[in-house]
Structure formats: structure tokens, C-alpha cells
PDB file of C-alpha atoms in Angstrom:
ATOM      1  CA  MET A  87      33.650  48.726  15.629  1.00 93.00           C
ATOM      2  CA  ILE A  88      31.994  47.409  12.556  1.00 94.00           C
ATOM      3  CA  LEU A  89      28.351  46.642  11.880  1.00 95.00           C
ATOM      4  CA  CYS A  90      27.000  43.360  11.226  1.00 95.00           C
ATOM      5  CA  CYS A  91      23.838  42.114   9.494  1.00 95.00           C
ATOM      6  CA  ASP A  92      22.337  39.069   9.098  1.00 93.00           C
ATOM      7  CA  ILE A  93      20.087  39.182   6.150  1.00 91.00           C
ATOM      8  CA  GLY A  94      17.007  36.947   5.568  1.00 86.00           C
ATOM      9  CA  GLY A  95      14.006  36.780   3.634  1.00 82.00           C
ATOM     10  CA  THR A  96      11.841  37.907   6.627  1.00 85.00           C
ATOM     11  CA  ALA A  97      14.123  40.275   8.864  1.00 89.00           C
ATOM     12  CA  ILE A  98      17.328  42.190   8.796  1.00 93.00           C
ATOM     13  CA  LYS A  99      19.231  41.657  12.273  1.00 93.00           C
ATOM     14  CA  LEU A 100      21.650  44.271  12.789  1.00 95.00           C
ATOM     15  CA  ALA A 101      24.629  44.380  15.519  1.00 95.00           C
ATOM     16  CA  GLU A 102      27.556  46.279  16.595  1.00 95.00           C
ATOM     17  CA  ALA A 103      30.815  44.052  16.864  1.00 94.00           C
ATOM     18  CA  ARG A 104      34.268  45.117  18.364  1.00 93.00           C
ATOM     19  CA  SER A 105      34.934  41.522  18.532  1.00 91.00           C
ATOM     20  CA  PRO A 106      33.191  38.396  17.706  1.00 89.00           C
ATOM     21  CA  ASP A 107      32.345  37.713  21.149  1.00 87.00           C
ATOM     22  CA  ASP A 108      31.363  41.379  21.876  1.00 89.00           C
ATOM     23  CA  LEU A 109      28.166  41.913  19.859  1.00 91.00           C
ATOM     24  CA  VAL A 110      25.569  44.263  20.697  1.00 92.00           C
ATOM     25  CA  LEU A 111      22.251  43.720  18.820  1.00 91.00           C
ATOM     26  CA  LYS A 112      20.946  46.951  17.951  1.00 92.00           C
ATOM     27  CA  ALA A 113      17.522  46.193  15.509  1.00 90.00           C
ATOM     28  CA  ARG A 114      15.443  43.680  13.834  1.00 92.00           C
ATOM     29  CA  ILE A 115      13.983  45.262  10.833  1.00 92.00           C
ATOM     30  CA  PRO A 116      11.489  43.696   8.348  1.00 93.00           C
ATOM     31  CA  THR A 117      13.525  42.865   5.146  1.00 92.00           C
ATOM     32  CA  PRO A 118      12.677  45.076   2.210  1.00 92.00           C
ATOM     33  CA  THR A 119      12.624  42.216  -0.372  1.00 91.00           C
ATOM     34  CA  GLN A 120      11.394  44.180  -3.542  1.00 92.00           C
ATOM     35  CA  ASP A 121      13.250  47.713  -3.318  1.00 94.00           C
ATOM     36  CA  PHE A 122      17.023  47.856  -3.382  1.00 95.00           C
ATOM     37  CA  ASP A 123      16.753  51.680  -2.434  1.00 95.00           C
ATOM     38  CA  ALA A 124      14.183  50.916   0.603  1.00 95.00           C
ATOM     39  CA  PHE A 125      16.901  47.947   1.517  1.00 95.00           C
ATOM     40  CA  VAL A 126      19.752  50.526   1.412  1.00 95.00           C
ATOM     41  CA  LYS A 127      18.095  52.964   3.223  1.00 95.00           C
ATOM     42  CA  VAL A 128      17.901  50.597   6.113  1.00 94.00           C
ATOM     43  CA  LEU A 129      21.412  50.300   6.272  1.00 95.00           C
ATOM     44  CA  ARG A 130      22.141  53.813   6.039  1.00 95.00           C
ATOM     45  CA  ASP A 131      19.958  54.549   9.228  1.00 94.00           C
ATOM     46  CA  ALA A 132      21.766  51.713  10.980  1.00 94.00           C
ATOM     47  CA  ILE A 133      25.037  53.573   9.995  1.00 94.00           C
ATOM     48  CA  ALA A 134      23.711  56.807  11.328  1.00 94.00           C
ATOM     49  CA  ALA A 135      22.144  55.437  14.472  1.00 93.00           C
ATOM     50  CA  ALA A 136      25.563  53.830  15.157  1.00 93.00           C
ATOM     51  CA  SER A 137      27.214  54.222  18.512  1.00 93.00           C
ATOM     52  CA  ALA A 138      30.579  55.105  16.568  1.00 93.00           C
ATOM     53  CA  PRO A 139      31.513  55.447  13.036  1.00 94.00           C
ATOM     54  CA  PRO A 140      31.501  52.022  11.969  1.00 94.00           C
ATOM     55  CA  ALA A 141      35.178  51.033   9.997  1.00 94.00           C
ATOM     56  CA  ALA A 142      33.110  48.303   7.657  1.00 94.00           C
ATOM     57  CA  ILE A 143      29.920  46.689   7.275  1.00 96.00           C
ATOM     58  CA  ALA A 144      29.621  42.860   7.154  1.00 95.00           C
ATOM     59  CA  PHE A 145      26.883  40.724   5.798  1.00 94.00           C
ATOM     60  CA  SER A 146      25.602  37.142   6.369  1.00 93.00           C
ATOM     61  CA  LEU A 147      23.192  36.492   3.594  1.00 90.00           C
ATOM     62  CA  ALA A 148      20.482  33.397   2.851  1.00 83.00           C
ATOM     63  CA  GLY A 149      21.861  33.429  -0.716  1.00 81.00           C
ATOM     64  CA  VAL A 150      25.256  32.858  -2.844  1.00 82.00           C
ATOM     65  CA  VAL A 151      27.498  35.144  -4.895  1.00 85.00           C
ATOM     66  CA  GLU A 152      28.811  33.843  -8.126  1.00 84.00           C
ATOM     67  CA  PRO A 153      32.619  33.740  -7.916  1.00 81.00           C
ATOM     68  CA  GLY A 154      34.387  35.907 -10.573  1.00 81.00           C
ATOM     69  CA  THR A 155      31.198  37.844 -11.293  1.00 86.00           C
ATOM     70  CA  GLY A 156      30.128  38.750  -7.747  1.00 86.00           C
ATOM     71  CA  VAL A 157      26.499  38.367  -8.795  1.00 90.00           C
ATOM     72  CA  ALA A 158      24.137  37.383  -5.951  1.00 89.00           C
ATOM     73  CA  THR A 159      21.333  34.844  -6.044  1.00 84.00           C
ATOM     74  CA  MET A 160      18.800  35.712  -3.157  1.00 82.00           C
ATOM     75  CA  ALA A 161      15.712  33.698  -3.588  1.00 76.00           C
ATOM     76  CA  ASN A 162      13.828  35.475  -1.142  1.00 80.00           C
ATOM     77  CA  ILE A 163      15.144  38.654  -1.735  1.00 89.00           C
ATOM     78  CA  PRO A 164      14.862  39.729  -5.396  1.00 90.00           C
ATOM     79  CA  CYS A 165      15.958  43.207  -5.152  1.00 94.00           C
ATOM     80  CA  LEU A 166      19.039  41.790  -4.467  1.00 93.00           C
ATOM     81  CA  THR A 167      19.174  38.908  -7.099  1.00 90.00           C
ATOM     82  CA  GLY A 168      21.554  39.838 -10.168  1.00 92.00           C
ATOM     83  CA  ARG A 169      23.413  42.748  -8.317  1.00 93.00           C
ATOM     84  CA  ARG A 170      27.066  42.676  -8.009  1.00 93.00           C
ATOM     85  CA  LEU A 171      26.047  42.861  -4.750  1.00 92.00           C
ATOM     86  CA  GLU A 172      29.455  43.909  -2.890  1.00 92.00           C
ATOM     87  CA  ASP A 173      30.356  46.917  -5.629  1.00 93.00           C
ATOM     88  CA  ASP A 174      26.826  47.937  -5.243  1.00 95.00           C
ATOM     89  CA  LEU A 175      26.611  48.083  -1.353  1.00 95.00           C
ATOM     90  CA  THR A 176      30.120  49.680  -1.245  1.00 95.00           C
ATOM     91  CA  ALA A 177      29.102  52.227  -3.616  1.00 95.00           C
ATOM     92  CA  ALA A 178      25.823  53.003  -1.772  1.00 95.00           C
ATOM     93  CA  LEU A 179      27.128  52.993   1.759  1.00 95.00           C
ATOM     94  CA  GLY A 180      30.560  54.635   1.478  1.00 94.00           C
ATOM     95  CA  LEU A 181      31.900  51.703   3.730  1.00 94.00           C
ATOM     96  CA  PRO A 182      34.397  48.618   3.098  1.00 94.00           C
ATOM     97  CA  VAL A 183      31.755  45.715   2.590  1.00 94.00           C
ATOM     98  CA  ILE A 184      32.156  42.215   3.021  1.00 93.00           C
ATOM     99  CA  LEU A 185      29.785  39.245   1.853  1.00 91.00           C
ATOM    100  CA  ALA A 186      29.244  35.650   3.045  1.00 90.00           C
ATOM    101  CA  ASN A 187      26.723  32.955   2.813  1.00 89.00           C
ATOM    102  CA  ASP A 188      24.786  32.189   6.072  1.00 89.00           C
ATOM    103  CA  ALA A 189      25.973  28.657   6.349  1.00 91.00           C
ATOM    104  CA  ASP A 190      29.468  29.874   5.617  1.00 93.00           C
ATOM    105  CA  CYS A 191      29.151  32.610   8.619  1.00 94.00           C
ATOM    106  CA  PHE A 192      27.670  29.612  10.765  1.00 94.00           C
ATOM    107  CA  ALA A 193      31.012  27.456  10.060  1.00 96.00           C
ATOM    108  CA  LEU A 194      33.129  30.219  10.686  1.00 95.00           C
ATOM    109  CA  ALA A 195      31.678  30.690  14.088  1.00 96.00           C
ATOM    110  CA  GLU A 196      31.844  27.480  15.036  1.00 96.00           C
ATOM    111  CA  ALA A 197      35.556  27.166  13.996  1.00 96.00           C
ATOM    112  CA  GLU A 198      36.371  30.239  15.930  1.00 94.00           C
ATOM    113  CA  LEU A 199      34.142  30.153  18.981  1.00 95.00           C
ATOM    114  CA  GLY A 200      32.115  27.126  19.031  1.00 95.00           C
ATOM    115  CA  ALA A 201      32.590  23.369  18.637  1.00 96.00           C
ATOM    116  CA  GLY A 202      35.218  23.640  15.788  1.00 95.00           C
ATOM    117  CA  ARG A 203      37.760  25.363  18.154  1.00 94.00           C
ATOM    118  CA  GLY A 204      41.205  23.589  18.190  1.00 94.00           C
ATOM    119  CA  HIS A 205      40.692  21.846  14.932  1.00 97.00           C
ATOM    120  CA  GLU A 206      42.282  22.480  11.525  1.00 96.00           C
ATOM    121  CA  VAL A 207      39.475  21.815   9.395  1.00 97.00           C
ATOM    122  CA  VAL A 208      35.806  22.396  10.323  1.00 97.00           C
ATOM    123  CA  PHE A 209      32.746  21.367   8.527  1.00 97.00           C
ATOM    124  CA  GLY A 210      29.566  23.310   9.569  1.00 96.00           C
ATOM    125  CA  LEU A 211      26.162  21.340   8.670  1.00 97.00           C
ATOM    126  CA  ILE A 212      22.878  22.989   8.845  1.00 94.00           C
ATOM    127  CA  LEU A 213      19.909  20.983   9.291  1.00 95.00           C
ATOM    128  CA  GLY A 214      16.885  23.001   9.272  1.00 91.00           C
ATOM    129  CA  THR A 215      14.422  24.254   6.988  1.00 85.00           C
ATOM    130  CA  GLY A 216      16.741  23.308   4.320  1.00 88.00           C
ATOM    131  CA  VAL A 217      20.452  21.318   4.314  1.00 92.00           C
ATOM    132  CA  GLY A 218      23.466  23.595   3.896  1.00 90.00           C
ATOM    133  CA  GLY A 219      27.171  23.533   4.866  1.00 93.00           C
ATOM    134  CA  GLY A 220      30.366  25.587   4.974  1.00 93.00           C
ATOM    135  CA  VAL A 221      34.021  24.547   5.244  1.00 95.00           C
ATOM    136  CA  VAL A 222      36.531  26.578   7.327  1.00 95.00           C
ATOM    137  CA  VAL A 223      40.281  25.540   6.982  1.00 95.00           C
ATOM    138  CA  ARG A 224      42.959  27.047   9.299  1.00 93.00           C
ATOM    139  CA  GLY A 225      40.526  29.581  10.448  1.00 91.00           C
ATOM    140  CA  GLN A 226      39.690  31.002   6.874  1.00 90.00           C
ATOM    141  CA  LEU A 227      36.701  30.129   4.677  1.00 89.00           C
ATOM    142  CA  VAL A 228      37.088  27.795   1.676  1.00 86.00           C
ATOM    143  CA  ASN A 229      35.214  30.463  -0.046  1.00 76.00           C
ATOM    144  CA  GLY A 230      32.442  33.142   0.897  1.00 58.00           C
ATOM    145  CA  ALA A 231      30.536  32.824  -2.088  1.00 57.00           C
ATOM    146  CA  GLY A 232      28.245  29.892  -0.504  1.00 61.00           C
ATOM    147  CA  PHE A 233      29.072  27.310  -2.744  1.00 75.00           C
ATOM    148  CA  ALA A 234      31.888  25.156  -1.093  1.00 84.00           C
ATOM    149  CA  GLY A 235      30.238  22.864   1.652  1.00 85.00           C
ATOM    150  CA  GLU A 236      26.542  23.034   0.016  1.00 88.00           C
ATOM    151  CA  ILE A 237      26.202  19.293   0.551  1.00 92.00           C
ATOM    152  CA  GLY A 238      22.188  20.063   0.415  1.00 91.00           C
ATOM    153  CA  HIS A 239      22.004  20.204  -3.474  1.00 90.00           C
ATOM    154  CA  GLY A 240      23.281  17.424  -5.745  1.00 91.00           C
ATOM    155  CA  PRO A 241      21.568  14.266  -7.113  1.00 92.00           C
ATOM    156  CA  VAL A 242      23.181  11.960  -4.034  1.00 94.00           C
ATOM    157  CA  ALA A 243      20.274  11.177  -2.056  1.00 93.00           C
ATOM    158  CA  ALA A 244      19.847   7.301  -1.950  1.00 94.00           C
ATOM    159  CA  ARG A 245      16.487   6.004  -3.190  1.00 94.00           C
ATOM    160  CA  ILE A 246      16.883   2.545  -2.502  1.00 94.00           C
ATOM    161  CA  LEU A 247      17.542   1.350   1.213  1.00 94.00           C
ATOM    162  CA  ASP A 248      17.978  -2.421   0.971  1.00 93.00           C
ATOM    163  CA  ASP A 249      18.681  -2.746   4.593  1.00 93.00           C
ATOM    164  CA  LEU A 250      15.254  -1.151   5.365  1.00 94.00           C
ATOM    165  CA  GLY A 251      13.484  -2.697   2.537  1.00 94.00           C
ATOM    166  CA  VAL A 252      12.681   0.860   1.604  1.00 94.00           C
ATOM    167  CA  THR A 253      12.257   2.672  -1.736  1.00 94.00           C
ATOM    168  CA  LEU A 254      12.028   6.217  -1.648  1.00 94.00           C
ATOM    169  CA  PRO A 255      10.266   8.470  -4.443  1.00 92.00           C
ATOM    170  CA  ALA A 256      12.351  10.737  -6.822  1.00 91.00           C
ATOM    171  CA  ILE A 257      11.604  14.254  -5.355  1.00 90.00           C
ATOM    172  CA  PRO A 258      12.367  17.321  -7.314  1.00 90.00           C
ATOM    173  CA  CYS A 259      14.211  20.113  -5.527  1.00 85.00           C
ATOM    174  CA  GLY A 260      13.645  23.703  -5.668  1.00 80.00           C
ATOM    175  CA  CYS A 261      17.295  23.921  -7.353  1.00 80.00           C
ATOM    176  CA  GLY A 262      15.972  22.103 -10.174  1.00 85.00           C
ATOM    177  CA  LEU A 263      17.821  18.774  -9.829  1.00 89.00           C
ATOM    178  CA  THR A 264      16.076  15.561  -8.547  1.00 93.00           C
ATOM    179  CA  GLY A 265      17.846  13.286  -5.364  1.00 92.00           C
ATOM    180  CA  CYS A 266      18.987  16.209  -3.524  1.00 93.00           C
ATOM    181  CA  LEU A 267      19.374  16.091   0.540  1.00 95.00           C
ATOM    182  CA  ASP A 268      17.696  19.107   1.030  1.00 92.00           C
ATOM    183  CA  VAL A 269      14.282  17.910   0.109  1.00 93.00           C
ATOM    184  CA  VAL A 270      14.970  14.358   2.138  1.00 95.00           C
ATOM    185  CA  CYS A 271      17.082  15.276   4.944  1.00 96.00           C
ATOM    186  CA  SER A 272      16.036  18.786   6.243  1.00 95.00           C
ATOM    187  CA  ALA A 273      13.263  19.022   8.768  1.00 95.00           C
ATOM    188  CA  ARG A 274      10.708  19.355   5.792  1.00 95.00           C
ATOM    189  CA  GLY A 275      12.421  16.265   4.162  1.00 96.00           C
ATOM    190  CA  MET A 276      11.829  14.310   7.264  1.00 97.00           C
ATOM    191  CA  GLU A 277       8.224  14.979   7.120  1.00 97.00           C
ATOM    192  CA  ARG A 278       8.189  14.017   3.563  1.00 96.00           C
ATOM    193  CA  LEU A 279       9.757  10.495   4.577  1.00 97.00           C
ATOM    194  CA  HIS A 280       7.393  10.125   6.933  1.00 97.00           C
ATOM    195  CA  LEU A 281       4.296  10.792   4.944  1.00 97.00           C
ATOM    196  CA  HIS A 282       5.564   8.370   2.134  1.00 96.00           C
ATOM    197  CA  LEU A 283       6.402   5.646   4.624  1.00 97.00           C
ATOM    198  CA  HIS A 284       3.325   5.854   6.891  1.00 97.00           C
ATOM    199  CA  GLY A 285       0.701   7.868   4.766  1.00 96.00           C
ATOM    200  CA  ARG A 286       0.338  10.139   7.684  1.00 95.00           C
ATOM    201  CA  ALA A 287       1.668  13.839   8.023  1.00 96.00           C
ATOM    202  CA  ALA A 288       3.839  14.631  11.367  1.00 97.00           C
ATOM    203  CA  ASP A 289       6.003  17.324  12.402  1.00 95.00           C
ATOM    204  CA  SER A 290       9.715  16.590  12.486  1.00 97.00           C
ATOM    205  CA  ARG A 291       9.542  17.654  16.111  1.00 97.00           C
ATOM    206  CA  GLU A 292       6.457  14.884  16.707  1.00 98.00           C
ATOM    207  CA  ILE A 293       8.550  12.349  14.533  1.00 98.00           C
ATOM    208  CA  VAL A 294      11.969  12.945  16.822  1.00 98.00           C
ATOM    209  CA  ALA A 295       9.914  12.528  19.759  1.00 98.00           C
ATOM    210  CA  GLY A 296       8.239   9.538  18.419  1.00 98.00           C
ATOM    211  CA  TRP A 297      11.428   7.721  17.853  1.00 98.00           C
ATOM    212  CA  GLN A 298      12.977   8.749  21.172  1.00 98.00           C
ATOM    213  CA  ALA A 299       9.969   7.227  22.482  1.00 98.00           C
ATOM    214  CA  GLY A 300      10.581   3.753  20.570  1.00 98.00           C
ATOM    215  CA  GLU A 301       7.655   4.428  18.325  1.00 98.00           C
ATOM    216  CA  PRO A 302       7.894   1.704  15.314  1.00 97.00           C
ATOM    217  CA  ASP A 303       6.616   4.044  12.616  1.00 97.00           C
ATOM    218  CA  ALA A 304       8.875   7.088  13.862  1.00 98.00           C
ATOM    219  CA  GLY A 305      11.714   4.510  14.317  1.00 98.00           C
ATOM    220  CA  LEU A 306      11.475   3.718  10.567  1.00 98.00           C
ATOM    221  CA  THR A 307      11.355   7.155   9.562  1.00 98.00           C
ATOM    222  CA  ILE A 308      14.656   8.140  11.669  1.00 98.00           C
ATOM    223  CA  ALA A 309      16.219   4.970  10.516  1.00 98.00           C
ATOM    224  CA  ALA A 310      15.735   6.165   6.725  1.00 98.00           C
ATOM    225  CA  TRP A 311      16.931   9.630   7.434  1.00 98.00           C
ATOM    226  CA  LEU A 312      20.073   8.418   8.989  1.00 98.00           C
ATOM    227  CA  GLU A 313      20.613   6.186   5.966  1.00 97.00           C
ATOM    228  CA  VAL A 314      20.023   9.002   3.300  1.00 97.00           C
ATOM    229  CA  LEU A 315      22.177  11.457   4.955  1.00 98.00           C
ATOM    230  CA  SER A 316      25.113   9.420   6.619  1.00 97.00           C
ATOM    231  CA  GLY A 317      26.490   8.267   3.366  1.00 96.00           C
ATOM    232  CA  PRO A 318      27.062  11.425   1.540  1.00 97.00           C
ATOM    233  CA  LEU A 319      28.268  13.046   4.861  1.00 97.00           C
ATOM    234  CA  ALA A 320      30.943  10.470   5.139  1.00 97.00           C
ATOM    235  CA  MET A 321      32.086  11.030   1.864  1.00 97.00           C
ATOM    236  CA  VAL A 322      32.420  14.872   2.521  1.00 97.00           C
ATOM    237  CA  GLU A 323      34.402  13.820   5.577  1.00 97.00           C
ATOM    238  CA  ASN A 324      36.691  11.661   3.563  1.00 97.00           C
ATOM    239  CA  VAL A 325      37.398  14.473   1.137  1.00 96.00           C
ATOM    240  CA  LEU A 326      37.897  17.198   3.816  1.00 96.00           C
ATOM    241  CA  GLY A 327      39.329  15.442   6.706  1.00 96.00           C
ATOM    242  CA  ALA A 328      37.362  17.628   9.177  1.00 97.00           C
ATOM    243  CA  GLY A 329      38.238  17.252  12.805  1.00 97.00           C
ATOM    244  CA  ILE A 330      34.660  18.095  13.658  1.00 98.00           C
ATOM    245  CA  ILE A 331      31.322  18.311  11.885  1.00 98.00           C
ATOM    246  CA  ALA A 332      29.229  20.912  13.903  1.00 98.00           C
ATOM    247  CA  VAL A 333      25.425  20.884  13.129  1.00 97.00           C
ATOM    248  CA  GLY A 334      23.291  23.606  13.670  1.00 95.00           C
ATOM    249  CA  GLY A 335      19.785  24.041  12.593  1.00 92.00           C
ATOM    250  CA  GLY A 336      16.484  23.307  14.218  1.00 92.00           C
ATOM    251  CA  LEU A 337      17.190  19.287  14.029  1.00 95.00           C
ATOM    252  CA  SER A 338      20.501  19.978  15.889  1.00 95.00           C
ATOM    253  CA  THR A 339      18.344  20.632  19.226  1.00 94.00           C
ATOM    254  CA  ALA A 340      17.640  17.048  19.415  1.00 96.00           C
ATOM    255  CA  PRO A 341      21.017  15.608  20.798  1.00 96.00           C
ATOM    256  CA  ASP A 342      20.001  11.795  20.483  1.00 97.00           C
ATOM    257  CA  LEU A 343      19.394  12.466  16.690  1.00 98.00           C
ATOM    258  CA  ILE A 344      22.961  13.956  16.182  1.00 98.00           C
ATOM    259  CA  ALA A 345      24.327  11.205  18.365  1.00 98.00           C
ATOM    260  CA  ALA A 346      22.706   8.733  15.992  1.00 98.00           C
ATOM    261  CA  LEU A 347      23.891  10.611  12.931  1.00 98.00           C
ATOM    262  CA  ASP A 348      27.347  10.656  14.431  1.00 98.00           C
ATOM    263  CA  VAL A 349      27.445   6.949  14.760  1.00 98.00           C
ATOM    264  CA  ALA A 350      26.019   6.046  11.308  1.00 98.00           C
ATOM    265  CA  VAL A 351      28.879   8.783   9.943  1.00 98.00           C
ATOM    266  CA  ARG A 352      31.654   7.112  11.823  1.00 97.00           C
ATOM    267  CA  ALA A 353      30.579   3.523  10.692  1.00 97.00           C
ATOM    268  CA  LYS A 354      31.030   4.831   6.987  1.00 97.00           C
ATOM    269  CA  ILE A 355      34.552   7.032   6.722  1.00 97.00           C
ATOM    270  CA  LEU A 356      37.987   5.771   6.656  1.00 94.00           C
ATOM    271  CA  ARG A 357      39.318   7.421   9.627  1.00 92.00           C
ATOM    272  CA  ARG A 358      38.392   5.993  12.845  1.00 91.00           C
ATOM    273  CA  PHE A 359      37.526   8.321  15.653  1.00 92.00           C
ATOM    274  CA  ASP A 360      37.754   7.307  19.449  1.00 91.00           C
ATOM    275  CA  ARG A 361      35.433  10.525  20.021  1.00 95.00           C
ATOM    276  CA  PRO A 362      32.408  12.043  18.190  1.00 97.00           C
ATOM    277  CA  LEU A 363      32.840  13.635  14.834  1.00 98.00           C
ATOM    278  CA  VAL A 364      29.214  15.042  14.272  1.00 98.00           C
ATOM    279  CA  VAL A 365      28.158  17.164  16.875  1.00 98.00           C
ATOM    280  CA  PRO A 366      25.729  19.995  18.011  1.00 97.00           C
ATOM    281  CA  ALA A 367      27.148  23.614  17.360  1.00 96.00           C
ATOM    282  CA  GLN A 368      27.841  25.563  20.289  1.00 94.00           C
ATOM    283  CA  CYS A 369      27.089  29.235  18.754  1.00 90.00           C
ATOM    284  CA  ILE A 370      23.105  28.613  18.697  1.00 82.00           C
ATOM    285  CA  VAL A 371      22.617  32.313  19.347  1.00 81.00           C
ATOM    286  CA  GLU A 372      23.112  34.556  16.338  1.00 87.00           C
ATOM    287  CA  PRO A 373      25.945  32.298  14.493  1.00 91.00           C
ATOM    288  CA  GLY A 374      25.294  34.479  11.446  1.00 91.00           C
ATOM    289  CA  LEU A 375      26.199  37.856  13.064  1.00 94.00           C
ATOM    290  CA  ILE A 376      29.316  35.822  14.680  1.00 94.00           C
ATOM    291  CA  GLY A 377      30.481  34.949  11.456  1.00 94.00           C
ATOM    292  CA  ALA A 378      29.681  37.956   9.744  1.00 93.00           C
ATOM    293  CA  ALA A 379      31.941  39.756  12.659  1.00 94.00           C
ATOM    294  CA  ILE A 380      34.797  37.614  12.255  1.00 94.00           C
ATOM    295  CA  LEU A 381      34.818  38.463   8.573  1.00 92.00           C
ATOM    296  CA  GLY A 382      34.064  42.237   9.028  1.00 92.00           C
ATOM    297  CA  LEU A 383      36.822  42.928  11.666  1.00 91.00           C
ATOM    298  CA  SER A 384      39.365  40.966   9.522  1.00 89.00           C
ATOM    299  CA  LEU A 385      38.719  43.325   6.825  1.00 86.00           C
ATOM    300  CA  ALA A 386      38.452  46.358   8.918  1.00 82.00           C
ATOM    301  CA  SER A 387      42.084  45.427  10.461  1.00 79.00           C
ATOM    302  CA  ARG A 388      43.581  45.190   6.851  1.00 77.00           C
TER     303      ARG A 388
END
């Protein structure tokens, strides 16, 4: 048995795992974001309360770990930023520790138990509050540091959409760059598009519902969203040759939207598919914990 932890800026979700599809949720605890000792105490208490001594502890993190140095950057959890987190937690907890970015854990869960089963290369795409991704090849993460697959960041978002007669503003991203998909194609990004195009604020769910109902304003917003996102996603597909692109996050709960994205992407890639390529994720409940379980159980069996 191992412990799995999904670490977010608001809460730590804890589970015991004996296999990736045998998770027992144990607790949901507010994340101590400012105090590393308090953060460690939460984990020590979870170890002490476990039904059996855990063989390892695995973490899904809303952040990245610098390859080579092991230094973590966790924007919403300052007490973890700047630490060699795997080393520090191993020393503090006295157990083998493995860390991975939450999008990577999502991709790993989809590859093993979700839409990616049976595919050699799986790209997991998050379309929610932000845009992120992870890459799994032959059942293994390309890396667990949180950088491979990060389609959300980089100056690649088109601004001039000739077919729609639309020019978009240059929007700075929190990562320090301008032109990132994260600020245009996330749920908040869709809302920014709508506000720019129509001068009216709307929730992403309202925009999607309006598009489904045939409303012209919502239709233009979704057409722009599809045009901006589908080109970079098609390039990712051409580079990776993924057999499936599994989409998670809040926007993935609109199957019509993901189907439209699939059509737009498949029109721009070299390979021709006679089936959907971009599909909704199947591991919609706790994919971070499932991915962490896969990693932790592998570590414990070495």
C-alpha cells in the first residue's frame, strides 16, 4: 500500500492505493501554503493514520520541478517553492517519495485507465482554469518535472484570424510571456475572447451553451477559440504522433465542444484518422491521485 497526495493551492487530497484502480480516499485537508513544517505535519499525520505502513508516498503537484536541480516552483504554495522538494520530503517523512506535475499525472491516468488505453503515445490536455498537458510514451511519462507537454505556455497564440475577420489583442500571461494559449484558450481565456469580441462579459459555460443554441455572438467566440487552439494542438500532434489526445478540465465536460476541436485539429495534421483523435477524458474523478498511484506503486515495487 502507498499513500497518494494531490497537492493544490486550496486543499491536499489524500488516498491509500493498492493498485491504480483501487483507491481509498482518506481525507481532504486545507493546504498549509506558507509553513513547510505545517505542510509536513499534515503528511506525517496521514502516515500515522494509514490502515497499514505505506511503502512509499506519491505526489501530484500543481507546479513544476526543475530537471537536474530538483527545485520546485509552486505558484500557489510558497512554502514549497525553491526547495529540492523530493529530497526534503524524503528526509522529513522517512519514506520513498516521488513527485509529478498534476497534468502529467492526469496524462498517465488516461494512458493506463482512460481514453489512452492501447495507444503507444498519449497526450493529455487540460482545458480548465488554465491550459496544460502531459506526454506518456509506452506507459511512461516523458518526464515528471512538469515541462513536457506544457502547450499552455509559449508565444504561439494567433492574433490575426483572417477567415473570421478578427484581430485579437496581445495578452500578457502570468508566466511572463505574451501570446500564450493559457490566457486565450482556458475557460478564463474563452471569457476574455468573448469580452473582446462583443464588449460583454459572460461565463464560459454560458458561452458554450449559447454556441450550442446557435447564438451568433457565442458562435463567433467559439470559432475564434477553435482557430487559436487547433493550430498549435495540430503541431503538437505532428511532433508526437499521439494515438489519442485526451482532454480533461472544465471545458472537457462539453462533448460538443471537444468534438468540434477534434474536427478542427484533424483538418490541420499530416496523419489522417478515420476516428476521433481529440476526445474527452475518461478518468474524470481524481485523475491526479490515479496518476500518483501509478507512479508510487511503480516506485514501491522496485
